[in-house]
Coordinates of C-alpha atoms and ligand atoms in Angstrom, one line a residue:
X1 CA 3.1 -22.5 -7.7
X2 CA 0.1 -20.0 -6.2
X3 CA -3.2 -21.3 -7.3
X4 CA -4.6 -17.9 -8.1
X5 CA -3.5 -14.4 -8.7
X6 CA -2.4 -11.7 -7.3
X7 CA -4.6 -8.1 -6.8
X8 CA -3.8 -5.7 -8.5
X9 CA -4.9 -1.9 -7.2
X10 CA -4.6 1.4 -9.2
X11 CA -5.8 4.6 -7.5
X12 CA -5.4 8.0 -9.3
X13 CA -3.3 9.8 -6.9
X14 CA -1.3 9.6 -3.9
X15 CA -3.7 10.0 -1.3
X16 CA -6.3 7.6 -2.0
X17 CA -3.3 5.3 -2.6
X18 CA -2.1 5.9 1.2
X19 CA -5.9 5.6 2.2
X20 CA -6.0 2.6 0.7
X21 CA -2.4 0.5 1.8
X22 CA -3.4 2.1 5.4
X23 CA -6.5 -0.3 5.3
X24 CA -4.9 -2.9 4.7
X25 CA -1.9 -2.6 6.6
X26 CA -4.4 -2.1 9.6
X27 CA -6.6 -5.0 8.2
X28 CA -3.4 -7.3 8.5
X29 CA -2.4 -5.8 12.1
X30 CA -5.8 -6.4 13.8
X31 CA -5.9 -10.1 12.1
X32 CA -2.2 -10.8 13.4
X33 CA -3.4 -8.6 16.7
X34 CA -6.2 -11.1 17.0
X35 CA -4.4 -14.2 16.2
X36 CA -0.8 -14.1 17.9
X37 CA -0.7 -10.6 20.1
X38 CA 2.0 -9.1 17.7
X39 CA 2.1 -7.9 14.1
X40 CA 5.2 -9.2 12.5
X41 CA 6.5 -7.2 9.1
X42 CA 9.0 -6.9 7.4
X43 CA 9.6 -3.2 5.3
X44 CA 11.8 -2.2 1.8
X45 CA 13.7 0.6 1.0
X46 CA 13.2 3.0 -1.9
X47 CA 9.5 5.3 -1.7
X48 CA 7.9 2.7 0.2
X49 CA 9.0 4.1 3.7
X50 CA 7.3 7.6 2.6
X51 CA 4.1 5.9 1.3
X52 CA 3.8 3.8 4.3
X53 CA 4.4 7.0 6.9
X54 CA 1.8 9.1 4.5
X55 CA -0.8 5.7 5.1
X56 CA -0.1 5.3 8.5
X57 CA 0.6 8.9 10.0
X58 CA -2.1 10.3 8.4
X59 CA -5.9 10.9 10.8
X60 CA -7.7 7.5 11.2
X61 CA -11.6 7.5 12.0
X62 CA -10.6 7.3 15.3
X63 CA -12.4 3.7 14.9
X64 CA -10.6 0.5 16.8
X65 CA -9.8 -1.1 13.3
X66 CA -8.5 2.1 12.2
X67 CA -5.7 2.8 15.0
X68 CA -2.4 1.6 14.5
X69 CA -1.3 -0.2 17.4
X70 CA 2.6 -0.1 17.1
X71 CA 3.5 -1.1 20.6
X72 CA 2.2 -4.8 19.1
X73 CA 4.8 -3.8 16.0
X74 CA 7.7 -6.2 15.5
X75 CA 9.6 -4.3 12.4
X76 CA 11.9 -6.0 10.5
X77 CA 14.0 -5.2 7.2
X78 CA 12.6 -7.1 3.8
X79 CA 16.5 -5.7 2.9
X80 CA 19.3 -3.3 3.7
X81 CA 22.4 -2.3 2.4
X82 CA 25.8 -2.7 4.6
X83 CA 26.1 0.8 6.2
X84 CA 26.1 1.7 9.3
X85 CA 22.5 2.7 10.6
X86 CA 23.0 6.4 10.5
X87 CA 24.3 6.2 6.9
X88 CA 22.6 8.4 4.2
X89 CA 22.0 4.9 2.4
X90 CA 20.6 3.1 5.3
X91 CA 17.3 1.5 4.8
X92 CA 16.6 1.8 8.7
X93 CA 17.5 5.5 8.7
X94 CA 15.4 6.1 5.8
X95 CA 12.3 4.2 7.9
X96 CA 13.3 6.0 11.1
X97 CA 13.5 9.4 9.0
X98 CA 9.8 8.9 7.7
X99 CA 7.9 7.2 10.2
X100 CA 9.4 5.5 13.1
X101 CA 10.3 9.1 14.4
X102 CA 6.9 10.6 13.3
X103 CA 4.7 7.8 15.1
X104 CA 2.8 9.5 18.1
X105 CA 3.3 8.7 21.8
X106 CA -0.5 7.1 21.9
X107 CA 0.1 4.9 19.5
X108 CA 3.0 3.1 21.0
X109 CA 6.5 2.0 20.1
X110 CA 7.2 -0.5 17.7
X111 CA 10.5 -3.4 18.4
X112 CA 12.6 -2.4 16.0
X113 CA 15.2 -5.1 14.4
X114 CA 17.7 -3.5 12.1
X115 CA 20.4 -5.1 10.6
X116 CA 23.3 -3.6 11.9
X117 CA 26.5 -3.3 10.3
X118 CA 28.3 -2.1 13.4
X119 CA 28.0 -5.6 14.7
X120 CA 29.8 -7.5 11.8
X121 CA 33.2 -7.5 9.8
X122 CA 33.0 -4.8 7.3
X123 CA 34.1 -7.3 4.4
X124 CA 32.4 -10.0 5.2
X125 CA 28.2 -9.1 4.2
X126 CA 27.7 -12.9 5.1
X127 CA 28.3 -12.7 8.5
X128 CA 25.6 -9.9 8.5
X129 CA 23.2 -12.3 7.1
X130 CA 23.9 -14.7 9.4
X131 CA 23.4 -12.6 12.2
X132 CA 20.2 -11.4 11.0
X133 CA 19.0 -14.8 10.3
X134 CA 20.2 -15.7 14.0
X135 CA 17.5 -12.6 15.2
X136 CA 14.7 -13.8 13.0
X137 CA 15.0 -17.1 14.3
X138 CA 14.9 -16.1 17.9
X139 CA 11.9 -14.0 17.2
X140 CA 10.1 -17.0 14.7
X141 CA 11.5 -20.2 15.5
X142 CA 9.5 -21.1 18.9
X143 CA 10.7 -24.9 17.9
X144 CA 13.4 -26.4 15.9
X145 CA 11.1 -27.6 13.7
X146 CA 10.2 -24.0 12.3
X147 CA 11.2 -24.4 8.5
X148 CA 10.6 -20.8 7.5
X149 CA 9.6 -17.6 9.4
X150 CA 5.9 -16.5 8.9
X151 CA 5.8 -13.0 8.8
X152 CA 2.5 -11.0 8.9
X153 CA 2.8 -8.9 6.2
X154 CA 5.9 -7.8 3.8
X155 CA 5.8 -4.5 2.3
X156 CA 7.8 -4.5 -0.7
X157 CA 8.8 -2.0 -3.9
X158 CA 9.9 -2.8 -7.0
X159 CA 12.2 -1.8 -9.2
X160 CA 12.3 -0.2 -13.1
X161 CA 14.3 -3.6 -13.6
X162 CA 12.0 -5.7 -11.7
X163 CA 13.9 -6.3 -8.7
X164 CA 12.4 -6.5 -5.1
X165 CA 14.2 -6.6 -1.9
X166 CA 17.5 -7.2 -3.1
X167 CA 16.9 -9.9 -5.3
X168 CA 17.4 -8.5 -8.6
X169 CA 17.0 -9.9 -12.2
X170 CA 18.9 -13.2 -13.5
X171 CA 20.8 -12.8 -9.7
X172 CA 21.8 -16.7 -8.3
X173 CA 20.0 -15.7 -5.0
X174 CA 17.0 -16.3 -6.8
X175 CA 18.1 -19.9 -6.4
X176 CA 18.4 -20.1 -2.7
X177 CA 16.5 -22.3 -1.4
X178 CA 17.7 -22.7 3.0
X179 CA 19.0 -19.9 4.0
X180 CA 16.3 -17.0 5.4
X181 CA 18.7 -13.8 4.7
X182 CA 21.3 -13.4 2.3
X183 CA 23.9 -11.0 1.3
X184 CA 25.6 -10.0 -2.3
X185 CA 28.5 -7.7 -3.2
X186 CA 27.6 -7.2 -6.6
X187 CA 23.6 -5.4 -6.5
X188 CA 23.3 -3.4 -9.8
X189 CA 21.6 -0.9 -7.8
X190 CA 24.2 0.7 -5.4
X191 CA 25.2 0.6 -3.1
X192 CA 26.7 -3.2 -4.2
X193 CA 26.4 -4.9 -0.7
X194 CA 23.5 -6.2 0.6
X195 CA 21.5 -7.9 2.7
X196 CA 18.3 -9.4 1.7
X197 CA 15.5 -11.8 2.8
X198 CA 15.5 -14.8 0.6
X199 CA 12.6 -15.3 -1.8
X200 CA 11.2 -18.9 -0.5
X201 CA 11.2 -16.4 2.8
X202 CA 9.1 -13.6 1.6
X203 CA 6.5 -16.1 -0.7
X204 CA 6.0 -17.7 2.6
X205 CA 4.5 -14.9 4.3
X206 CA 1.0 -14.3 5.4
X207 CA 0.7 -11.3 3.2
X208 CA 2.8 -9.3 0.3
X209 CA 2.1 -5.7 -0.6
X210 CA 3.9 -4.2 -3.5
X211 CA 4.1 -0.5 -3.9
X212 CA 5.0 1.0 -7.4
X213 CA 4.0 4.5 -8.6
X214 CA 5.1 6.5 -11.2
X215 CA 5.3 6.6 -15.3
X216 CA 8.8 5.3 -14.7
X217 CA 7.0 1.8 -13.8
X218 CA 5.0 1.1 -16.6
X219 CA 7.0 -1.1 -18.6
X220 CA 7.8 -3.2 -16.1
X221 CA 4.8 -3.2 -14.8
X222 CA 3.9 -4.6 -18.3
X223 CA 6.8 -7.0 -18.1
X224 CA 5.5 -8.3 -14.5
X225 CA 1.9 -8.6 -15.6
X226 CA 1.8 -9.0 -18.8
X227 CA 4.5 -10.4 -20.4
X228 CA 5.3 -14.4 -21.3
X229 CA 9.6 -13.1 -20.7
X230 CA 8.6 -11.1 -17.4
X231 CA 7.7 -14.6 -15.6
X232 CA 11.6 -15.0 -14.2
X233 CA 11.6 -11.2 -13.1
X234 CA 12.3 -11.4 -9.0
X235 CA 8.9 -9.1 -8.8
X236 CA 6.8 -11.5 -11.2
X237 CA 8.3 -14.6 -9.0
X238 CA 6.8 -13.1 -5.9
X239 CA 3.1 -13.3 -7.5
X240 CA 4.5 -16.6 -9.3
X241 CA 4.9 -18.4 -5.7
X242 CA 2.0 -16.3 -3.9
X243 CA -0.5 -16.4 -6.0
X244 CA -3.7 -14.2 -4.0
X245 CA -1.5 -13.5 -1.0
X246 CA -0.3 -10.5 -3.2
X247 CA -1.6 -7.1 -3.5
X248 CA 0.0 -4.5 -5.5
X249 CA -0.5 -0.4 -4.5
X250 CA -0.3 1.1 -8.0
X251 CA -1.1 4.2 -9.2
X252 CA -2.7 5.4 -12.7
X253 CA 0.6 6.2 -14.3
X254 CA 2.3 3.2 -13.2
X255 CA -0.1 0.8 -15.0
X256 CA -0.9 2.7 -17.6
X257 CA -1.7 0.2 -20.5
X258 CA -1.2 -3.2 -18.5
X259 CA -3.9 -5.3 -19.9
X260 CA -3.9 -7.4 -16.6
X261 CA -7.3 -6.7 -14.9
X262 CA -7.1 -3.8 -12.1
X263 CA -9.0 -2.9 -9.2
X264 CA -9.7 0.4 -7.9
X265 CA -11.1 -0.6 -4.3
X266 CA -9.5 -3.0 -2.0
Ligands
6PG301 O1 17.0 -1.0 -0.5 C1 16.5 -0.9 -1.6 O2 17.1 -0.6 -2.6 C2 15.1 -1.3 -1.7 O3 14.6 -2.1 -0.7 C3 14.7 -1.8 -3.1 O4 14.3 -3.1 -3.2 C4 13.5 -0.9 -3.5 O5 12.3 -1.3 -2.8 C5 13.3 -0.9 -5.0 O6 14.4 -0.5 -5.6 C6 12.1 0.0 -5.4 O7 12.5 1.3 -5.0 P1 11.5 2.5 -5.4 O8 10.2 2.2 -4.7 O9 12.3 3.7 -4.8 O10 11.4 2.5 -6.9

């Protein structure tokens, strides 16, 4: 269990939200930048590839710490669904659609590492995950020894029923506790299979970011913050396990009446 808690942001609209997660999204790069020479995160589906492009697309100061610096990018998937990558339902596509397309040619070009369907039987979502683990651990795991993969930052949403990533409510993947991707046939949320980073995986990182906005949040966000039965929620298990590593990107209407003490700067 985390020591202390998790930030929790609201801003009252969509732009100083975006201001906002670009500062620290850049704040995590230039640390990373500094430390390793490459910024290693992992990215959701959902809004938060449209939030992220309106942070990071957007006109900087033109300061150093302000500039994205994407050719020291290695992007990863927090989760994906098993489609192919030009699928309507591709979590890739959708990043590719908002962002990765968008990025100008100054600014570099991220490595990319989707998880690609094409490259694994279409019944079998495990061998996916396998595969996927296999490419994380060539990019992490320097030794043997490497236990987990330490990503920079993982940007993550979360669902009206809690879930994040593809870990979803009362789900046994919650239970993993070795493997670093897994996959499941049977999300709620379709399409039903999926690939997914396993929780001890995404409490180990450097640095969570949730994004949730919307009136259609609220009562989970309640449940998540607030709430003695919201404590087993996948979402509530992230801050559980991560303690002050967490920052959640809210806005007004999403936390509308969650007692848990919010921030409005970072
Ligand atoms: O592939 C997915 O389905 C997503 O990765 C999923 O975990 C998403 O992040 C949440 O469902 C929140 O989605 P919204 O931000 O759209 O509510």
């Amino acid at each position: 269990m985390a020591s202390s808690a998790p930030s929790l942001y609201s801003f009252p609209d969509a732009q100083s939200l975006a201001q906002s997660l670009r500062s620290y999204v850049l704040g995590c790069q230039n640390t990373a930048v500094t430390r390793h020479d490459v910024f290693r995160v992992a990215v959701s589906g959902g809004s938060l590839p449209s939030v992220l492009a309106k942070a990071l697309l957007a006109p900087g100061t033109g300061s150093q710490e302000d500039t994205p610096r994407f050719d020291k990018w290695d992007i990863f998937f927090a989760d994906e669904r098993a489609v192919p990558l030009d699928h309507e339902d591709s979590n890739y596509r959708l990043l590719k659609d908002e962002l990765l397309d968008k990025i100008p040619a100054d600014q570099g070009t991220p490595r990319v590492h989707p998880i690609d369907a094409e490259h694994a039987n279409d019944d079998d979502p495990q061998e996916l995950a396998d595969l996927y683990q296999e490419e994380l651990m060539r990019s992490f795991a320097a030794k043997d020894s490497v236990k987990l993969p330490v990503f920079d930052l993982i940007l993550l949403g979360c669902g009206p029923d809690g879930h994040t990533c593809s870990l979803f409510p009362g789900h046994e993947l919650l239970r993993e506790k070795d493997a670093w991707v897994a996959c499941l046939s049977d999300s709620p949320k379709p399409p039903p299979k999926r690939i997914t980073l396993t929780l001890p995986v995404v409490t180990h990182a450097l640095n969570i970011a949730f994004v949730a906005t919307g009136a259609g949040k609220q009562t989970i966000m309640k449940q998540i913050f607030d709430a003695e039965e919201g404590r087993e929620l996948p979402s509530a298990l992230i801050n559980h396990h991560a303690g002050d590593k967490v920052s959640w990107f809210a806005d007004h209407p999403a936390v509308n009446g969650v007692a848990f003490p919010k921030r409005g700067n970072l």
